[in-house]
XYZ file of N, CA, C and O in Angstrom:
464
model
N 2.085 32.088 0.381
C 1.773 30.852 -0.217
C 0.740 30.157 0.985
O 0.525 29.237 0.782
N 1.430 30.624 2.088
C 0.683 29.337 3.298
C -0.632 29.131 3.634
O -1.509 30.187 2.707
N -0.693 27.621 4.062
C -2.239 27.750 4.297
C -2.990 27.845 3.280
O -4.385 28.703 3.617
N -3.465 27.280 2.324
C -4.131 27.497 0.918
C -5.050 26.022 0.613
O -4.468 25.118 0.714
N -6.357 26.239 1.136
C -7.300 25.022 1.202
C -7.139 24.431 -0.197
O -7.540 22.900 -0.420
N -6.914 25.363 -1.246
C -6.928 24.833 -2.776
C -6.343 23.416 -2.586
O -6.421 22.356 -3.727
N -4.955 23.746 -2.121
C -4.091 22.570 -1.808
C -4.343 21.652 -1.872
O -4.925 20.030 -2.389
N -5.320 21.372 -0.384
C -6.169 19.994 -0.045
C -7.149 19.695 -1.017
O -6.955 18.562 -0.936
N -7.474 20.346 -1.184
C -9.012 19.925 -2.365
C -8.662 19.337 -3.420
O -9.284 19.137 -4.638
N -6.570 20.173 -4.239
C -6.458 19.894 -5.588
C -5.966 17.912 -5.733
O -5.840 17.321 -4.341
N -4.989 17.789 -6.344
C -4.143 16.792 -6.634
C -3.053 17.244 -5.407
O -2.178 17.475 -5.477
N -2.707 16.470 -4.185
C -2.416 16.604 -3.909
C -1.543 15.324 -2.947
O -1.501 14.164 -2.971
N -0.061 15.641 -2.351
C -0.159 14.651 -1.461
C 0.782 15.051 -0.244
O 0.404 16.467 0.094
N 0.985 13.838 0.590
C 0.564 14.785 2.258
C 1.885 14.231 2.696
O 2.965 13.300 2.381
N 2.802 15.357 3.638
C 4.553 15.368 3.434
C 4.510 15.150 5.589
O 3.319 15.972 5.865
N 4.317 14.429 5.932
C 4.659 14.654 7.607
C 6.428 14.467 8.357
O 7.120 14.314 7.808
N 6.217 16.048 8.666
C 7.481 16.877 9.321
C 7.798 16.781 10.383
O 7.396 17.001 11.321
N 8.892 16.500 10.944
C 9.037 16.172 12.425
C 9.006 17.942 13.224
O 9.252 18.560 12.400
N 8.779 17.516 14.300
C 8.004 18.628 14.794
C 9.734 19.961 15.139
O 9.086 21.358 14.771
N 10.816 19.254 15.308
C 11.755 19.910 15.426
C 12.307 20.824 13.836
O 12.720 21.872 13.905
N 12.158 20.192 12.294
C 11.805 20.581 11.544
C 11.029 21.990 10.622
O 11.236 22.092 10.074
N 9.810 22.249 11.580
C 8.573 22.624 11.361
C 9.027 24.382 10.930
O 8.137 24.347 9.226
N 10.071 25.107 11.647
C 10.053 26.280 10.960
C 10.689 26.473 9.860
O 10.722 26.649 8.926
N 12.040 25.468 9.601
C 12.969 25.333 8.698
C 12.278 25.237 7.431
O 12.155 24.977 6.241
N 11.353 24.152 7.686
C 10.023 23.541 6.328
C 9.302 24.697 5.646
O 9.052 24.619 4.629
N 8.844 25.447 6.337
C 7.655 26.131 6.686
C 8.336 27.522 5.662
O 7.860 28.410 5.103
N 9.893 27.471 6.386
C 10.443 28.811 5.982
C 10.528 28.711 4.352
O 10.590 29.358 3.016
N 11.038 27.933 3.919
C 11.793 26.967 2.909
C 10.655 26.326 1.688
O 10.741 27.223 0.914
N 9.860 26.452 2.864
C 8.275 26.870 1.371
C 7.802 27.814 0.868
O 7.613 27.925 -0.235
N 7.887 28.596 1.657
C 7.683 30.297 2.058
C 8.388 30.285 0.839
O 8.434 31.820 -0.247
N 9.609 30.861 0.873
C 11.039 30.837 0.330
C 10.625 31.148 -1.269
O 11.557 31.260 -2.166
N 10.302 29.186 -1.589
C 10.037 28.569 -2.429
C 8.638 28.959 -3.637
O 8.244 28.827 -4.845
N 8.083 29.460 -2.622
C 6.668 30.570 -3.397
C 5.691 28.841 -3.335
O 4.716 28.632 -4.578
N 5.883 27.780 -2.243
C 4.593 26.885 -2.516
C 3.892 27.003 -1.323
O 4.489 26.982 -0.963
N 2.546 26.373 -2.483
C 1.701 26.414 -1.743
C 1.316 25.041 -0.791
O 2.068 23.904 -1.334
N 0.960 25.581 0.444
C 0.040 24.211 1.291
C -0.865 24.478 2.051
O -0.691 25.026 2.137
N -0.565 23.212 2.791
C -1.696 23.783 3.622
C -1.842 23.096 4.740
O -0.791 21.461 4.541
N -2.292 23.400 6.148
C -1.337 22.987 7.030
C -2.738 23.113 8.099
O -3.222 23.762 8.483
N -3.029 21.269 8.811
C -4.584 21.506 9.719
C -3.777 22.000 11.033
O -3.562 21.745 11.586
N -4.241 23.269 11.424
C -4.245 24.234 12.044
C -4.957 23.643 13.334
O -4.429 23.506 14.497
N -5.884 22.429 13.528
C -6.793 21.834 14.082
C -5.883 20.831 14.953
O -6.228 20.937 16.476
N -5.054 20.508 14.152
C -4.148 19.117 15.167
C -3.469 20.648 15.834
O -2.228 20.946 15.732
N -2.958 19.998 17.277
C -2.148 20.512 17.948
C -0.978 19.258 18.240
O -0.378 18.624 18.972
N -0.031 19.924 17.288
C 1.383 19.432 17.460
C 2.300 19.266 18.924
O 2.172 19.868 19.713
N 2.888 18.257 19.262
C 3.875 17.612 20.113
C 4.440 18.028 20.096
O 5.389 17.807 18.899
N 6.225 18.687 20.903
C 7.232 17.749 20.627
C 7.821 16.942 20.216
O 9.063 16.694 19.191
N 7.378 15.940 19.855
C 7.787 14.686 19.569
C 6.955 14.158 18.974
O 6.805 12.767 18.402
N 6.077 14.702 18.127
C 5.104 14.189 17.169
C 5.420 14.412 15.728
O 6.524 15.511 15.139
N 4.734 14.356 14.762
C 5.016 14.963 13.253
C 3.984 15.490 12.426
O 2.466 15.426 13.176
N 3.955 16.214 12.073
C 3.247 17.289 11.424
C 2.362 17.248 10.353
O 3.819 17.110 9.476
N 1.897 17.585 9.886
C 1.287 16.498 8.410
C 1.083 17.920 7.503
O 0.511 18.982 7.991
N 1.377 18.035 6.421
C 1.520 19.457 5.494
C 1.285 18.694 4.280
O 1.109 17.263 3.279
N -0.072 19.664 3.557
C -1.133 19.093 2.076
C 0.428 19.964 1.477
O -0.190 21.173 1.123
N 0.649 19.501 0.030
C 1.592 19.954 -0.820
C 0.744 20.083 -2.388
O 0.599 18.391 -2.454
N 0.713 20.524 -3.448
C 0.603 20.151 -4.396
C 1.096 18.622 -5.114
O 2.611 18.396 -4.977
N 0.537 18.208 -5.989
C 1.530 17.306 -6.770
C 2.425 17.611 -8.000
O 3.007 17.261 -7.757
N 1.931 18.832 -8.690
C 2.701 19.449 -9.237
C 4.661 19.880 -8.132
O 5.478 20.388 -8.716
N 3.961 20.108 -6.933
C 5.698 20.618 -6.642
C 6.203 19.299 -5.859
O 7.011 20.103 -5.196
N 5.751 17.976 -6.198
C 6.683 17.502 -5.476
C 8.187 17.506 -6.007
O 8.849 17.198 -4.915
N 8.431 17.572 -7.326
C 10.000 17.776 -7.911
C 10.941 18.717 -6.573
O 12.394 18.138 -5.681
N 10.473 20.013 -6.500
C 10.858 20.756 -5.380
C 11.005 20.795 -4.017
O 11.909 20.901 -3.137
N 9.883 20.287 -3.570
C 9.707 19.539 -2.181
C 10.653 18.198 -2.195
O 11.785 18.377 -1.019
N 10.850 17.631 -3.205
C 11.883 16.661 -2.823
C 13.272 17.370 -2.579
O 13.892 17.170 -2.020
N 14.068 18.095 -4.165
C 15.266 18.573 -3.904
C 15.269 19.664 -2.086
O 16.011 19.556 -1.779
N 13.710 20.272 -1.945
C 13.953 21.193 -0.673
C 14.033 20.491 0.656
O 15.078 20.515 1.614
N 13.721 19.199 0.654
C 14.011 18.238 1.835
C 15.833 17.688 2.235
O 16.067 17.269 2.799
N 15.979 17.721 0.918
C 17.256 16.823 0.456
C 18.186 18.104 0.756
O 19.170 18.007 1.468
N 17.913 18.930 0.579
C 19.328 20.213 0.516
C 19.402 20.811 1.496
O 20.264 20.927 2.673
N 17.847 20.679 2.526
C 17.853 21.422 3.836
C 18.008 20.263 4.717
O 18.083 20.127 6.105
N 18.424 18.882 4.758
C 18.382 17.608 5.337
C 17.844 17.786 5.946
O 17.541 17.457 7.295
N 16.081 17.192 5.750
C 15.363 17.315 6.518
C 14.547 15.933 6.342
O 14.579 15.298 5.645
N 13.554 15.290 7.723
C 13.712 13.946 7.410
C 12.347 13.760 7.734
O 11.352 14.719 8.567
N 11.027 13.374 6.745
C 9.900 13.429 6.204
C 9.693 12.299 5.844
O 9.883 11.092 5.003
N 8.172 11.571 6.187
C 7.551 11.231 5.456
C 6.498 11.479 4.766
O 5.628 11.976 4.942
N 5.919 10.400 3.708
C 5.225 10.361 2.765
C 4.170 9.784 2.756
O 4.808 7.941 3.027
N 3.257 10.475 3.215
C 1.664 9.672 3.616
C 1.350 10.075 1.567
O 0.495 10.050 1.641
N 1.485 8.405 1.025
C 0.471 8.291 -0.023
C -0.504 7.077 -0.126
O 0.186 6.392 0.474
N -1.176 7.221 -1.099
C -2.127 5.938 -1.116
C -2.016 5.321 -2.386
O -2.185 5.916 -3.053
N -1.658 3.767 -2.617
C -1.999 2.950 -3.490
C -2.743 2.589 -3.657
O -2.712 1.258 -2.708
N -3.111 2.704 -5.122
C -4.518 1.792 -5.383
C -4.218 0.626 -5.683
O -3.362 0.638 -6.746
N -4.805 -0.745 -5.591
C -4.330 -1.768 -6.086
C -4.233 -2.072 -7.240
O -5.639 -1.304 -8.298
N -3.866 -2.806 -7.902
C -4.130 -2.597 -10.463
C -5.339 -3.773 -10.244
O -5.320 -5.040 -9.786
N -6.430 -3.098 -10.290
C -7.708 -3.739 -10.599
C -7.324 -5.065 -11.753
O -8.190 -6.145 -11.560
N -6.747 -4.791 -12.838
C -6.832 -6.328 -13.372
C -5.628 -7.189 -12.883
O -6.444 -8.568 -13.435
N -4.949 -7.101 -12.102
C -4.121 -8.271 -11.107
C -5.127 -8.696 -10.873
O -4.848 -9.813 -10.768
N -6.399 -7.933 -10.219
C -6.912 -8.583 -9.497
C -7.995 -9.592 -10.132
O -8.295 -10.939 -9.721
N -8.483 -9.066 -11.002
C -9.384 -9.735 -12.383
C -8.327 -11.018 -13.222
O -9.266 -12.043 -12.788
N -7.801 -11.053 -13.233
C -6.917 -12.279 -14.307
C -6.812 -13.557 -12.704
O -7.286 -14.102 -12.780
N -6.676 -12.818 -11.166
C -6.531 -13.873 -10.105
C -7.846 -14.586 -9.977
O -8.277 -15.498 -9.437
N -8.988 -13.566 -10.167
C -10.226 -13.887 -10.013
C -10.872 -15.137 -11.380
O -11.687 -16.299 -10.764
N -10.011 -14.540 -12.446
C -10.495 -15.872 -13.280
C -10.289 -17.222 -13.573
O -10.826 -17.967 -13.127
N -8.695 -17.109 -12.529
C -7.792 -18.655 -12.285
C -8.981 -18.596 -11.435
O -8.909 -20.248 -11.656
N -9.577 -18.184 -10.254
C -9.950 -18.347 -8.887
C -10.895 -19.300 -9.668
O -11.524 -20.647 -9.298
N -11.958 -18.826 -10.258
C -12.943 -19.467 -11.098
C -12.904 -20.554 -11.715
O -13.650 -21.588 -11.628
N -12.043 -20.217 -12.878
C -11.351 -21.855 -13.509
C -11.070 -22.560 -12.481
O -11.564 -23.999 -12.592
N -10.303 -22.494 -11.415
C -9.797 -23.846 -10.502
C -11.127 -24.409 -10.066
O -11.041 -25.503 -9.968
N -12.007 -23.619 -9.372
C -13.665 -23.759 -8.615
C -14.205 -24.659 -9.745
O -14.595 -25.612 -9.036
N -14.178 -24.289 -10.845
C -15.331 -24.748 -11.658
C -14.929 -26.369 -12.278
O -15.531 -27.063 -12.028
N -13.266 -26.042 -12.266
C -12.659 -27.728 -12.382
C -13.385 -28.691 -11.063
O -13.316 -30.140 -11.405
N -12.753 -27.806 -9.647
C -13.452 -28.779 -8.992
C -14.847 -29.363 -9.184
O -15.006 -30.127 -8.411
N -15.974 -28.463 -8.999
C -17.185 -28.579 -9.224
C -17.274 -29.872 -10.382
O -17.986 -30.830 -9.885
N -16.669 -29.578 -11.754
C -17.228 -30.792 -12.764
C -16.318 -32.502 -12.417
O -17.043 -33.086 -12.433
N -14.980 -31.801 -11.724
C -14.994 -33.003 -10.741
C -15.830 -34.367 -9.739
O -15.534 -34.967 -10.000
N -16.421 -33.520 -8.810
C -16.773 -34.163 -8.049
C -18.454 -34.768 -8.381
O -18.705 -35.568 -8.042
N -19.122 -33.744 -9.226
C -20.244 -34.541 -10.081
C -19.695 -35.751 -10.832
O -20.473 -36.471 -11.209
N -18.875 -35.339 -11.280
C -18.253 -36.682 -12.916
C -18.296 -37.797 -11.362
O -18.381 -39.186 -11.510
N -17.201 -37.751 -10.243
C -17.140 -38.641 -9.190
C -18.333 -39.271 -9.025
O -19.047 -40.281 -9.017
N -19.374 -38.691 -9.000
C -20.914 -38.439 -8.155
C -21.433 -39.523 -9.052
O -21.946 -40.577 -8.992
N -21.212 -39.125 -10.305
C -21.671 -39.700 -11.608
C -21.235 -41.233 -11.687
O -22.061 -42.400 -11.975
N -20.102 -41.251 -11.815
C -18.834 -42.578 -11.864
C -19.581 -43.341 -10.889
O -19.853 -44.735 -10.679
N -19.766 -42.902 -9.567
C -20.145 -43.618 -8.043
C -21.715 -44.053 -8.337
O -22.014 -45.574 -7.743
N -22.507 -43.468 -9.046
C -24.213 -43.949 -9.142
C -23.787 -45.254 -10.141
O -24.627 -46.240 -10.041
N -23.474 -44.770 -11.287
C -23.006 -45.767 -12.219
C -22.534 -47.094 -11.657
O -23.162 -48.834 -12.115
N -21.618 -47.202 -10.928
C -21.306 -48.260 -10.537
C -21.987 -49.345 -9.403
O -21.857 -50.266 -9.304
N -21.853 -48.257 -9.071
C -23.227 -48.678 -7.769
C -24.284 -48.588 -7.295
O -25.023 -47.750 -7.092
N -25.583 -49.213 -8.222
C -26.403 -49.128 -8.568
C -27.291 -49.161 -7.393
O -27.645 -49.645 -6.596
């Protein structure tokens, strides 16, 4: 099942494995029948990390595989900000700015009345 581009095009996550563990990691992936995609254009050196794209549905199996074989890997996932928190912050920001502007206008009006 190796080098399946469908994995990269579908819902996936990325795992970076040390070069020394590449052979055992790929062997275990093949033994378990897990699809993965490896970008063969990247030429890894002996001190670098090799990135694998794996299907999101296989995440628990990959976690178990890494623990069982004591392979150190880095997960490269993208976390998206919760937009509702940003909306709440922006609402608070506009309220504070609005109060500040109203106070400035009120001060100008009071100054105009006191000093005609």
